[in-house]
PDB file of C-alpha atoms in Angstrom:
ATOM      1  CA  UNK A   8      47.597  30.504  31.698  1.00  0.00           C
ATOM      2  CA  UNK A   9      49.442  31.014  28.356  1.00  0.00           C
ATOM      3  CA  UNK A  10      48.837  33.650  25.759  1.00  0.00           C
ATOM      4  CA  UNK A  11      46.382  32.029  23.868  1.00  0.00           C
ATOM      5  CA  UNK A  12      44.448  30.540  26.446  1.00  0.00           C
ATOM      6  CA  UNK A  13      43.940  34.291  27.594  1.00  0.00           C
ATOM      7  CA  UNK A  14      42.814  35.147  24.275  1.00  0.00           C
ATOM      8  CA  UNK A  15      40.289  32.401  23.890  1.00  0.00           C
ATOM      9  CA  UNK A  16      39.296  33.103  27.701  1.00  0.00           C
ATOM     10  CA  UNK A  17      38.760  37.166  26.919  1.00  0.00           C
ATOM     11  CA  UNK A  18      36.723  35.558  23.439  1.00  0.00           C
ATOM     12  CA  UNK A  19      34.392  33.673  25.099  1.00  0.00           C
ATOM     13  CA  UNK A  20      33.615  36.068  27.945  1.00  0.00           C
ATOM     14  CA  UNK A  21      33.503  39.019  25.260  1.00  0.00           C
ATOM     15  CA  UNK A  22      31.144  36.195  23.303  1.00  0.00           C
ATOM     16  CA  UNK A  23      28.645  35.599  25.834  1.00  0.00           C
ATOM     17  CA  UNK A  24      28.254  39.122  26.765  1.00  0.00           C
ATOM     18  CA  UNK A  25      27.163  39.529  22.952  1.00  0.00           C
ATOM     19  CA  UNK A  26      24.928  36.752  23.554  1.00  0.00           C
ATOM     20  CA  UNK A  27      23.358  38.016  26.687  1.00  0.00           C
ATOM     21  CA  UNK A  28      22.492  41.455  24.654  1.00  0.00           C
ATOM     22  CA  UNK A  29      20.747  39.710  22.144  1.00  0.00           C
ATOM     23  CA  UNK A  30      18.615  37.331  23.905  1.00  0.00           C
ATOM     24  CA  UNK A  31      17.774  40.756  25.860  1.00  0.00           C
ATOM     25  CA  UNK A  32      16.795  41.882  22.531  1.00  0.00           C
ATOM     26  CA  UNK A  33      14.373  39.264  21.446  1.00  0.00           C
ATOM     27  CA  UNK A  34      13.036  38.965  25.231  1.00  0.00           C
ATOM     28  CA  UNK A  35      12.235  42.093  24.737  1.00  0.00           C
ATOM     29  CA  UNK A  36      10.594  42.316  21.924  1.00  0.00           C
ATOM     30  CA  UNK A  37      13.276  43.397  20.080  1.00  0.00           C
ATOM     31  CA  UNK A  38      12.982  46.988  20.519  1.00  0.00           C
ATOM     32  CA  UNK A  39      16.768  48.033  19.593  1.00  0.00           C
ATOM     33  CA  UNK A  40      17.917  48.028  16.234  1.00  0.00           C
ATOM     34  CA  UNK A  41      20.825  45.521  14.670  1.00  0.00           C
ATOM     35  CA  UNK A  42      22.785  48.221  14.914  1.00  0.00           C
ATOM     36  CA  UNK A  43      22.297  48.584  18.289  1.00  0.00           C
ATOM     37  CA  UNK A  44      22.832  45.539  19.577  1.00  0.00           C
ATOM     38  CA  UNK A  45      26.248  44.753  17.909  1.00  0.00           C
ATOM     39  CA  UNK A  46      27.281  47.786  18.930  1.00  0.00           C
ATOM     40  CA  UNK A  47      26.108  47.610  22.559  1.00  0.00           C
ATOM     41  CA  UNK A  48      27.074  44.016  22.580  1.00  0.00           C
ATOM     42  CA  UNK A  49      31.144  44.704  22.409  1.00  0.00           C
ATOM     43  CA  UNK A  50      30.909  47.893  24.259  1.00  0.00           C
ATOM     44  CA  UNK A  51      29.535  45.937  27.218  1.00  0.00           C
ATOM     45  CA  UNK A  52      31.750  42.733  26.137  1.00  0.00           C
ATOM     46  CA  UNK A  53      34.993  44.909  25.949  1.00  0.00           C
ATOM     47  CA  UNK A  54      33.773  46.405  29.617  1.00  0.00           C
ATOM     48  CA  UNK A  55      32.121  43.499  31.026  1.00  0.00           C
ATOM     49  CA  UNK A  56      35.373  41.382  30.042  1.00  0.00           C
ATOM     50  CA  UNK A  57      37.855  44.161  31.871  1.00  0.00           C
ATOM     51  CA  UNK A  58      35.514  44.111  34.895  1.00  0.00           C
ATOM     52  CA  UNK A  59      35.565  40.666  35.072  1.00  0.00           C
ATOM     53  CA  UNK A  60      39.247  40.094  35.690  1.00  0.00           C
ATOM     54  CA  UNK A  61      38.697  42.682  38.740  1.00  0.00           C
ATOM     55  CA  UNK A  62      34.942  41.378  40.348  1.00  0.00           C
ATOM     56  CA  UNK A  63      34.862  38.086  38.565  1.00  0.00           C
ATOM     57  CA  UNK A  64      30.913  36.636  38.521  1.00  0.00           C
ATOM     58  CA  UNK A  65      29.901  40.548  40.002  1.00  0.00           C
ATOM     59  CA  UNK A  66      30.714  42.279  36.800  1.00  0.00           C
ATOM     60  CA  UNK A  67      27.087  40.476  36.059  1.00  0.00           C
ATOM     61  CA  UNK A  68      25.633  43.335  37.879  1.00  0.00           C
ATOM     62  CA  UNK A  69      26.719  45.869  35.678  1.00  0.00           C
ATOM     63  CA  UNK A  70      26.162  44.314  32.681  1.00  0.00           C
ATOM     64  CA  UNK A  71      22.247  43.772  33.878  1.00  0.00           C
ATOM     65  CA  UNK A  72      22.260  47.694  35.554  1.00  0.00           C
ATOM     66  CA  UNK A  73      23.471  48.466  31.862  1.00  0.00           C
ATOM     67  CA  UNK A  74      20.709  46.584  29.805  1.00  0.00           C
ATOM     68  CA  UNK A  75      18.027  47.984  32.468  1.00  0.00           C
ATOM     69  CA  UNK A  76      18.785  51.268  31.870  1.00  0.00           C
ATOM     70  CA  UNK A  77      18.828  50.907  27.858  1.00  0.00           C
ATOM     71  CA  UNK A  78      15.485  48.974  28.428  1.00  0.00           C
ATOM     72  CA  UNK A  79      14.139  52.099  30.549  1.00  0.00           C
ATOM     73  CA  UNK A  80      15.524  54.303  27.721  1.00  0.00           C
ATOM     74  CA  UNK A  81      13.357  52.553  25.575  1.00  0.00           C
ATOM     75  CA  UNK A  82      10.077  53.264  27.431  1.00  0.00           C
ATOM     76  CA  UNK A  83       9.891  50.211  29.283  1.00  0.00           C
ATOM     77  CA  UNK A  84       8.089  49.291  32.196  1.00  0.00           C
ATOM     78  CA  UNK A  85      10.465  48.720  35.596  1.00  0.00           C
ATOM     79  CA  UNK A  86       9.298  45.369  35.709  1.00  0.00           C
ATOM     80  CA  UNK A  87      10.726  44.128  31.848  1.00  0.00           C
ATOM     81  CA  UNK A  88      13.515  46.121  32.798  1.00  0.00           C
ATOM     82  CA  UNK A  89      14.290  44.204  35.690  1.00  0.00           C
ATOM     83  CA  UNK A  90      13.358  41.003  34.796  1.00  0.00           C
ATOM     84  CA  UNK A  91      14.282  40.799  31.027  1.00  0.00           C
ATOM     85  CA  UNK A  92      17.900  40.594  32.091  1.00  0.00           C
ATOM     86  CA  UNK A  93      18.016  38.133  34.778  1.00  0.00           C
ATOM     87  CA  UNK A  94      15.675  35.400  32.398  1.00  0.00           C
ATOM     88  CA  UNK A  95      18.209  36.034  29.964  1.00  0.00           C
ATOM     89  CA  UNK A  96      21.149  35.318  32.079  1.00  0.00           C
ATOM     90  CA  UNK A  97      18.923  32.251  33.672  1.00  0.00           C
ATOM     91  CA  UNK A  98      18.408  31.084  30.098  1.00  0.00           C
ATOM     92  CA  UNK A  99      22.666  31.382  29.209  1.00  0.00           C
ATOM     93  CA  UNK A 100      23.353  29.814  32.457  1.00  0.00           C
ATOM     94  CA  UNK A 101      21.124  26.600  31.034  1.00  0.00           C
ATOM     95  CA  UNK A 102      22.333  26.670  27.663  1.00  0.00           C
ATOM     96  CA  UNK A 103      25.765  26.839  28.562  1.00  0.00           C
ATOM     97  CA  UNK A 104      25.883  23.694  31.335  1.00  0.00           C
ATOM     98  CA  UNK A 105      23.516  21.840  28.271  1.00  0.00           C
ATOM     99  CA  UNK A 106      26.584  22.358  25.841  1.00  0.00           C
ATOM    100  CA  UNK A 107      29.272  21.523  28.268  1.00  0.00           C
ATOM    101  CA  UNK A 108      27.487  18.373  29.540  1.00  0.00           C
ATOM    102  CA  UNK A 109      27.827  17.430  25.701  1.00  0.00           C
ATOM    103  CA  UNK A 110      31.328  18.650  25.112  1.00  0.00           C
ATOM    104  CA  UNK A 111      32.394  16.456  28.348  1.00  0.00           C
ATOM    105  CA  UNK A 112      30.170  14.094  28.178  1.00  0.00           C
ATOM    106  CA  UNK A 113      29.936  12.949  24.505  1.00  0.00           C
ATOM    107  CA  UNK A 114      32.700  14.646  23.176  1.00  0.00           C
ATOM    108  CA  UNK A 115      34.930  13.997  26.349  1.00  0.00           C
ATOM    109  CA  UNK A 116      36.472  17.369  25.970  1.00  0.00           C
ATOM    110  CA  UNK A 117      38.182  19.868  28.961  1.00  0.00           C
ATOM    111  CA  UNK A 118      36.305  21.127  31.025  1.00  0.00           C
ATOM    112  CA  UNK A 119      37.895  24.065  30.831  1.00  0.00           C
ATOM    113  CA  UNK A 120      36.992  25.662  27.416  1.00  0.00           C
ATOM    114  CA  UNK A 121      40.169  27.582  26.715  1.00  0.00           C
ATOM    115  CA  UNK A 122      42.051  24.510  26.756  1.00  0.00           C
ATOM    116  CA  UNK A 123      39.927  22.816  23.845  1.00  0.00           C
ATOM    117  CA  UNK A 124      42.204  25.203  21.094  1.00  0.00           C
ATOM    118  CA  UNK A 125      40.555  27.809  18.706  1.00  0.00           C
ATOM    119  CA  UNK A 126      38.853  25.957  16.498  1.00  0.00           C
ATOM    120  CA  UNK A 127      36.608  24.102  19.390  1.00  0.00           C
ATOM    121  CA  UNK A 128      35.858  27.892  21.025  1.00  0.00           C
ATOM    122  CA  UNK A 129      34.698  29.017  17.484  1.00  0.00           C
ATOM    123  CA  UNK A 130      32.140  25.753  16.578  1.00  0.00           C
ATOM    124  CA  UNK A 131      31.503  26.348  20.780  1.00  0.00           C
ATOM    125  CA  UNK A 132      30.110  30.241  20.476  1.00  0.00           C
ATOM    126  CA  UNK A 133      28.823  29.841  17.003  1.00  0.00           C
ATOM    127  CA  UNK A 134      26.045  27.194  18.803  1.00  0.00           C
ATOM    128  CA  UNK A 135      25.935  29.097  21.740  1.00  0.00           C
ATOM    129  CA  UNK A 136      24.376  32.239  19.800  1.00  0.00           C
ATOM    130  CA  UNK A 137      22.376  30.022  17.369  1.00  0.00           C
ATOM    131  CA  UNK A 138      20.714  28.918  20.787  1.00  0.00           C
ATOM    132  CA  UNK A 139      20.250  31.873  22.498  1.00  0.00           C
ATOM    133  CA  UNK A 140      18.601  33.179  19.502  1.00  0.00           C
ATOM    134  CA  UNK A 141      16.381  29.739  19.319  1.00  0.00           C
ATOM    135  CA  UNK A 142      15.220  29.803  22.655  1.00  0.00           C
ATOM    136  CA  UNK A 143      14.845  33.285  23.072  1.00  0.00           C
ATOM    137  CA  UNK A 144      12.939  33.761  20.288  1.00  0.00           C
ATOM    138  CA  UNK A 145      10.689  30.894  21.752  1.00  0.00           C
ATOM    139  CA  UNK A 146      10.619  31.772  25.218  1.00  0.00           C
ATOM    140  CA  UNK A 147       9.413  35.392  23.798  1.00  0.00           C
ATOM    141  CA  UNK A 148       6.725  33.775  22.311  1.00  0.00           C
ATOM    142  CA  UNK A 149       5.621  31.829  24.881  1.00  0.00           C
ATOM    143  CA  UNK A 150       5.287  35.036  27.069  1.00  0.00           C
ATOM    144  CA  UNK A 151       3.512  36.697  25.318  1.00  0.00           C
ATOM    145  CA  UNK A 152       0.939  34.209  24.191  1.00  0.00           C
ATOM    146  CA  UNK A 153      -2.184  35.640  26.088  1.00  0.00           C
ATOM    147  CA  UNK A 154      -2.753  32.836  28.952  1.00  0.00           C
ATOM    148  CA  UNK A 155       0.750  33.713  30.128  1.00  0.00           C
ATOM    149  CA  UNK A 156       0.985  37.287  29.744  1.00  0.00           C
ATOM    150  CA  UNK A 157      -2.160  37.820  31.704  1.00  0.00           C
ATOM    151  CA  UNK A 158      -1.033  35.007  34.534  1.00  0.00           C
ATOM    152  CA  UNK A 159       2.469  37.526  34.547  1.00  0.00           C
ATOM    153  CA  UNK A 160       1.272  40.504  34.854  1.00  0.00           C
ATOM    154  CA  UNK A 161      -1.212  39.564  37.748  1.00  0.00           C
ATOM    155  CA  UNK A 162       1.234  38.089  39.358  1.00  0.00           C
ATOM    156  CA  UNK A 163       4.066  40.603  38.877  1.00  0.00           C
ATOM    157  CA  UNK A 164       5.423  40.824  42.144  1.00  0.00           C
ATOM    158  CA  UNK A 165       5.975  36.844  42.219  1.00  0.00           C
ATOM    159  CA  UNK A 166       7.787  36.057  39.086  1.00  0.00           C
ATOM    160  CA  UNK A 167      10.855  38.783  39.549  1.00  0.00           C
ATOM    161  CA  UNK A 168      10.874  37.583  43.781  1.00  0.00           C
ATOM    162  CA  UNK A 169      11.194  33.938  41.983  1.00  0.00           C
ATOM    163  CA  UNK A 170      13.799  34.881  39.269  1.00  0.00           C
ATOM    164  CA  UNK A 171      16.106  37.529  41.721  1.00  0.00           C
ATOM    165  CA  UNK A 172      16.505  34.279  43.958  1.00  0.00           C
ATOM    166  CA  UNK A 173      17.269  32.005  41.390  1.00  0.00           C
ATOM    167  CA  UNK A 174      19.740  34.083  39.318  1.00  0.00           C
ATOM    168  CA  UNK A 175      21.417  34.341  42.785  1.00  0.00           C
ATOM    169  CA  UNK A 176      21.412  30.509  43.462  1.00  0.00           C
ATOM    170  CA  UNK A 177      22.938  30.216  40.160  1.00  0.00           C
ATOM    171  CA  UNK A 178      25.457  32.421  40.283  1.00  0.00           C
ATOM    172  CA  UNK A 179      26.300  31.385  43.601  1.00  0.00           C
ATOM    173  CA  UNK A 180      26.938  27.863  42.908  1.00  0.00           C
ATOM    174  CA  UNK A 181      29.070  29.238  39.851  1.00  0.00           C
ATOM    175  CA  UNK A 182      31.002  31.339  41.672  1.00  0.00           C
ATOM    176  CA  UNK A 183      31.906  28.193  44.350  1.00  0.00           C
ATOM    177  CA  UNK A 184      32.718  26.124  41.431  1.00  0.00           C
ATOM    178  CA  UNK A 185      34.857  28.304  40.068  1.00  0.00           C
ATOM    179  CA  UNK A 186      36.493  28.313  43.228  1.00  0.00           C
ATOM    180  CA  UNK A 187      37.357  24.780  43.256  1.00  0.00           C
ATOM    181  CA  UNK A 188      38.984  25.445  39.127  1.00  0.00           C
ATOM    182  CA  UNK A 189      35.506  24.225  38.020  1.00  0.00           C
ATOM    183  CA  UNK A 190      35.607  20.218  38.518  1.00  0.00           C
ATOM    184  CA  UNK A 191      33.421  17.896  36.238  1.00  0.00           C
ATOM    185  CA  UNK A 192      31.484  16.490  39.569  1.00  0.00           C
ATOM    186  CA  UNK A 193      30.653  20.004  39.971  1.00  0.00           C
ATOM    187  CA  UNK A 194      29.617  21.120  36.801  1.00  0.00           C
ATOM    188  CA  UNK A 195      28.115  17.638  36.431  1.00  0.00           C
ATOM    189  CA  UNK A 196      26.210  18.603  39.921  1.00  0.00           C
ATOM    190  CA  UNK A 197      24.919  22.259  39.272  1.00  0.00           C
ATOM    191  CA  UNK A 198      23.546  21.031  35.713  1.00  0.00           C
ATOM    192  CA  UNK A 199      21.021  19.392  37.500  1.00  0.00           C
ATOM    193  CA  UNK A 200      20.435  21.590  39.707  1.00  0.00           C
ATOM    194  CA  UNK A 201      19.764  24.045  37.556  1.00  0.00           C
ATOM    195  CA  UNK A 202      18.133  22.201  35.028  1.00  0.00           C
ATOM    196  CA  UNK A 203      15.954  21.372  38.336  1.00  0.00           C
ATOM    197  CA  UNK A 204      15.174  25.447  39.025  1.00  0.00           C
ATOM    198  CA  UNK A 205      13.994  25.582  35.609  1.00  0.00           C
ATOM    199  CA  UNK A 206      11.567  22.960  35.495  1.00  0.00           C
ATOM    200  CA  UNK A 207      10.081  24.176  39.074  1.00  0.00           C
ATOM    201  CA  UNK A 208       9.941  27.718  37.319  1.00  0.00           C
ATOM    202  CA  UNK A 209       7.731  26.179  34.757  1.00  0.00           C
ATOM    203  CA  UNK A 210       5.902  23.747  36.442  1.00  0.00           C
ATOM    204  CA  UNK A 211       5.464  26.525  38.639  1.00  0.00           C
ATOM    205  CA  UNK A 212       4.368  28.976  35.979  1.00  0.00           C
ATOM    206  CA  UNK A 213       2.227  26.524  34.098  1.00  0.00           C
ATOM    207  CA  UNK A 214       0.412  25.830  37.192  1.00  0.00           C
ATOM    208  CA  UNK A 215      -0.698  29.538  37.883  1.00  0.00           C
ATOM    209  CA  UNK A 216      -1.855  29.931  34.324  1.00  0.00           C
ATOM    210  CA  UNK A 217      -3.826  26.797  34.930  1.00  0.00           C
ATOM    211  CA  UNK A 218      -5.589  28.628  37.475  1.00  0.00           C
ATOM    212  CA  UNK A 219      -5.795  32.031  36.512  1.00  0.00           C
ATOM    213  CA  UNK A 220      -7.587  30.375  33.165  1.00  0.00           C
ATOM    214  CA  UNK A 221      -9.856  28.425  35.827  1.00  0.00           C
ATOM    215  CA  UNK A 222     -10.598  31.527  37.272  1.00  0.00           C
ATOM    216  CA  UNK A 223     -11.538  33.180  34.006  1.00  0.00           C
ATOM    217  CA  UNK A 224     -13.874  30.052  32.998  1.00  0.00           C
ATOM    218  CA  UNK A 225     -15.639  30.820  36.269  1.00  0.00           C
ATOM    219  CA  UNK A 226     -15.910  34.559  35.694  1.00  0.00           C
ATOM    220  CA  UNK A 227     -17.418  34.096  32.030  1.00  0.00           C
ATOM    221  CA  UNK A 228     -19.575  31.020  33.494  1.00  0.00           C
ATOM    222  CA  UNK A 229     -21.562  33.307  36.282  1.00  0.00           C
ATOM    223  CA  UNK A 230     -21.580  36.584  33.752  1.00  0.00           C
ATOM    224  CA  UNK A 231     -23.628  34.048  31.477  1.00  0.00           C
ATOM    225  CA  UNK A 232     -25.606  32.977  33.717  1.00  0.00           C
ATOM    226  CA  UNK A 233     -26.707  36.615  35.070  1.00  0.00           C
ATOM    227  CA  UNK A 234     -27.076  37.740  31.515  1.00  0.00           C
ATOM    228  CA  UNK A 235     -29.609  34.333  31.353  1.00  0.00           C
ATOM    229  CA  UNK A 236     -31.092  35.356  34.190  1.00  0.00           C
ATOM    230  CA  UNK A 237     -31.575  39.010  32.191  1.00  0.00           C
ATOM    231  CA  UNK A 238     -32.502  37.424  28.890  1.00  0.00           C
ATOM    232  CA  UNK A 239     -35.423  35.079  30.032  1.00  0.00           C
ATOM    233  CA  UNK A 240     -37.043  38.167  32.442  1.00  0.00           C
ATOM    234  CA  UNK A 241     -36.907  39.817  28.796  1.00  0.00           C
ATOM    235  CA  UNK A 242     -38.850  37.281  27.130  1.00  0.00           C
ATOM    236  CA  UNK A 243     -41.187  37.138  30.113  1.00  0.00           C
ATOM    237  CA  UNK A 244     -41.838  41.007  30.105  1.00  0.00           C
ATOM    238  CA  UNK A 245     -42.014  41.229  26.134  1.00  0.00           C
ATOM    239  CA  UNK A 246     -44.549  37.897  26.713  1.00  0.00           C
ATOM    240  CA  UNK A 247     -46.671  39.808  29.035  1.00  0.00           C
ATOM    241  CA  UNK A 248     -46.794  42.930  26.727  1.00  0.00           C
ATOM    242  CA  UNK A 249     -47.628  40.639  24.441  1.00  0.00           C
ATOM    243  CA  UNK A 250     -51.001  39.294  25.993  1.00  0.00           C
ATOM    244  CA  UNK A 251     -51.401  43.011  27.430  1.00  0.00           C
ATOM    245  CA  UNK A 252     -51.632  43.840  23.165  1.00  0.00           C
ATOM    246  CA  UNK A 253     -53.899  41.156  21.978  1.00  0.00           C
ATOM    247  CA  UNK A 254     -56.608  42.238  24.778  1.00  0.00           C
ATOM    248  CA  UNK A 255     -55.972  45.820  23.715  1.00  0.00           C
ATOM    249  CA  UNK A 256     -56.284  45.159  20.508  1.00  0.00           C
ATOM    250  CA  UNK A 257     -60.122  43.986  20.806  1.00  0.00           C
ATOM    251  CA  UNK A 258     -60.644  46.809  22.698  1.00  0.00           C
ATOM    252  CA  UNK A 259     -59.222  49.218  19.436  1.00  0.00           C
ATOM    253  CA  UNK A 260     -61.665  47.394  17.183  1.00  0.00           C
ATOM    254  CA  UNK A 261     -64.505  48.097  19.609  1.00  0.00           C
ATOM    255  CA  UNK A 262     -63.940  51.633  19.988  1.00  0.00           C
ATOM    256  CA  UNK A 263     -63.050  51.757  16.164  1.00  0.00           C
ATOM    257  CA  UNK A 264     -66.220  50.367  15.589  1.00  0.00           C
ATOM    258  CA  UNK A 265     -68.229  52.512  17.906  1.00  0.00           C
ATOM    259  CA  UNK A 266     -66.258  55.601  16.905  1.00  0.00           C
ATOM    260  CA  UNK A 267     -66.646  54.824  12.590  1.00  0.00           C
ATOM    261  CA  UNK A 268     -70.681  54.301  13.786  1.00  0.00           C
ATOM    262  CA  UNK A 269     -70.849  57.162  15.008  1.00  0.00           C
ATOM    263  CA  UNK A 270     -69.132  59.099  12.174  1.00  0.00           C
ATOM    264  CA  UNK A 271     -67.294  61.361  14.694  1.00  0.00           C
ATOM    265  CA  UNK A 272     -64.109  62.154  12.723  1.00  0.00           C
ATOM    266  CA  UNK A 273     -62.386  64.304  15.517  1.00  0.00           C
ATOM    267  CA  UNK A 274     -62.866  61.273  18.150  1.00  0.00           C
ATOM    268  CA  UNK A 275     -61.449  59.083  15.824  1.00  0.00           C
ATOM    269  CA  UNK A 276     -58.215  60.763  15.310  1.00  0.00           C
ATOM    270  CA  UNK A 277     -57.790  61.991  18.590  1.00  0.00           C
ATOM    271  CA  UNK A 278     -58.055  58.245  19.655  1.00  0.00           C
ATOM    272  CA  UNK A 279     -55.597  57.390  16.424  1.00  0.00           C
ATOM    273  CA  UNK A 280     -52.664  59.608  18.178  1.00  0.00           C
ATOM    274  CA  UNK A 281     -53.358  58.626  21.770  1.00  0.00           C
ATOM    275  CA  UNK A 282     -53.975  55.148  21.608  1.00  0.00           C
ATOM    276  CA  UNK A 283     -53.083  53.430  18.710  1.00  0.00           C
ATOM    277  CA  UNK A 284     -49.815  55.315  17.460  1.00  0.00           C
ATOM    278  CA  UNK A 285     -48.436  54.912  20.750  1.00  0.00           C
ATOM    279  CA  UNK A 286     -49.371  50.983  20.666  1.00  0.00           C
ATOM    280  CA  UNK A 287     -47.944  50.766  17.180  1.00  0.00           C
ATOM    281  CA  UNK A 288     -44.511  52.236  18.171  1.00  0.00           C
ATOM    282  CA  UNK A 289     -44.488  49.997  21.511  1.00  0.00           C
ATOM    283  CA  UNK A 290     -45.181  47.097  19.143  1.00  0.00           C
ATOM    284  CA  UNK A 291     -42.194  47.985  16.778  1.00  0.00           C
ATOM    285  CA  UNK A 292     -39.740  48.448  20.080  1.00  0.00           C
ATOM    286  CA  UNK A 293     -40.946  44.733  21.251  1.00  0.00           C
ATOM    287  CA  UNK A 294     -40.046  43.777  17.870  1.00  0.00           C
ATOM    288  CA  UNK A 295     -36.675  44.616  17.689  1.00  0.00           C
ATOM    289  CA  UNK A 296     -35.896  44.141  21.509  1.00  0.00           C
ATOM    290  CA  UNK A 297     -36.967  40.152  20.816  1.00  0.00           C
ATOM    291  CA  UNK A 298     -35.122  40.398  17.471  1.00  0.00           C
ATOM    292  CA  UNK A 299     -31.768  41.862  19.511  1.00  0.00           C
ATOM    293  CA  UNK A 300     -32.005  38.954  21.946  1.00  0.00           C
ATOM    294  CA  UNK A 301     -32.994  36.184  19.674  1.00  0.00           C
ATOM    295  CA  UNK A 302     -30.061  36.817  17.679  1.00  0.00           C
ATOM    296  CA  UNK A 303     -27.737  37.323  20.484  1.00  0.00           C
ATOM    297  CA  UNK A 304     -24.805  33.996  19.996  1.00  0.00           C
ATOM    298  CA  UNK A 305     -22.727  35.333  23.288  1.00  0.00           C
ATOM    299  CA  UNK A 306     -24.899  35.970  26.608  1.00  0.00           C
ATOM    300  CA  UNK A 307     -22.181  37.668  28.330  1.00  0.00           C
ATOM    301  CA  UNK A 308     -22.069  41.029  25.975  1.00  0.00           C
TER     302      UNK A 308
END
């Protein structure tokens, strides 16, 4: 390998480290600064670069122990630390076979980047971070969209089993086609496969929020139908005090009657605070009970 084949080699390894911090970034909800980021971003390049020559596709290992940590720093729970890094590096992994499938397959450019000169490795990581930051940015959103957050955090456990085993298929396959001086039938072969991993992860992932929103159609469908249940034993019991007032209320005008006969002023207001102030203020709780459930719109509050 000559001298500047190095240099573009050490470039795009110190490039996609960059990358890898950002998409961390967004994934995250961007909770470092600019500052931050650029700064981590070449500390871990410079680093993840030297380690690279030594443990090759391992140094990956550090770099995600490194972003976890910062992550933790950051008040985050174990399980965005842990998995935040290995979507992003699932998410690089398909970006970067997508843009050499084009370079080699519409361009008909080497395989091997460093050999395409300077200019080629510049246009090559400029689109490289203008999709990371593309599909981050819209993988973040999709996350977080309510259907899937609550479908990931019920099924925690699940999504980081799925994504430690496929970040280690991945790098697996990598690792054996770098062994064989990375091949076009080989690149050409883990594409698909890859490109296969992700669409089971979201077939797979689309299916459980299916569900879990099944499930919570079900849930709201027998809460309304309990508070139904509650709402028309109401109306029956305000009914029935109802018809209990209208045959109390002849027997108030009778006594009335017998009591304004009589002229007995002390019966008459003794019966006024026993009988028909306690009738009244029944009355005006019936009122507004009916009045609270006739205006009710949603039967499951």
């Amino acid at each position: 390998m000559g001298l500047e084949s190095f240099l573009l080699t050490i470039m795009l390894i110190v490039f996609q480290i960059y990358c890898i911090v950002v998409s961390v970034n967004i994934l995250s909800n961007k909770v470092f600064s600019k500052r931050f980021v650029f700064i981590m971003g070449l500390l871990l390049g410079v680093s993840g670069t030297t380690l690279f020559f030594y443990a090759e596709y391992y140094s990956l290992v550090f770099i995600a122990g490194i972003l976890m940590l910062a992550l933790r720093w950051k008040k985050k729970r174990w399980f965005v630390c842990i998995v935040t890094p290995l979507v992003t590096l699932f998410l690089l992994v398909i970006i970067s076979y997508l843009m050499d499938a084009v370079l080699i397959g519409v361009f008909q450019l080497n395989n091997i980047l460093w050999n395409n000169g300077i200019v080629t490795n510049i246009v090559y990581c400029t689109i490289l971070l203008i999709l990371t930051h593309v599909i981050s940015a819209g993988v973040n959103r999709l996350i977080r969209s309510k259907p899937y957050k609550t479908t990931i955090n019920k099924n925690v456990y699940l999504f980081a089993s799925i994504l430690v085993i496929t970040v280690v298929i991945i790098y697996s396959f990598i690792y054996i086609e770098s062994i064989y001086q990375f091949p076009s039938e080989i690149i050409f072969f883990n594409g698909i496969l890859f490109m296969t991993l992700l669409c089971m992860i979201a077939a797979t992932t689309f299916t459980l929020v299916k569900i879990n929103q099944r499930h919570v159609e079900i849930e709201k469908e027998k809460t309304e139908k309990r508070q139904l249940t509650k709402y028309t034993l109401a109306l029956e019991k305000l009914s029935n005090e109802m018809s209990d007032f209208n045959h109390d209320y002849i027997n108030i005008l009778a006594s009335l009657h017998g009591y304004i006969e009589k002229g007995d002023q002390l019966l008459l207001k003794n019966y006024f605070q026993e009988t028909i102030q306690p009738l009244n203020q029944a009355l005006i709780n019936n009122k507004n009970q009916l009045s609270e459930y006739t205006n009710r719109k949603d039967l499951t509050q």
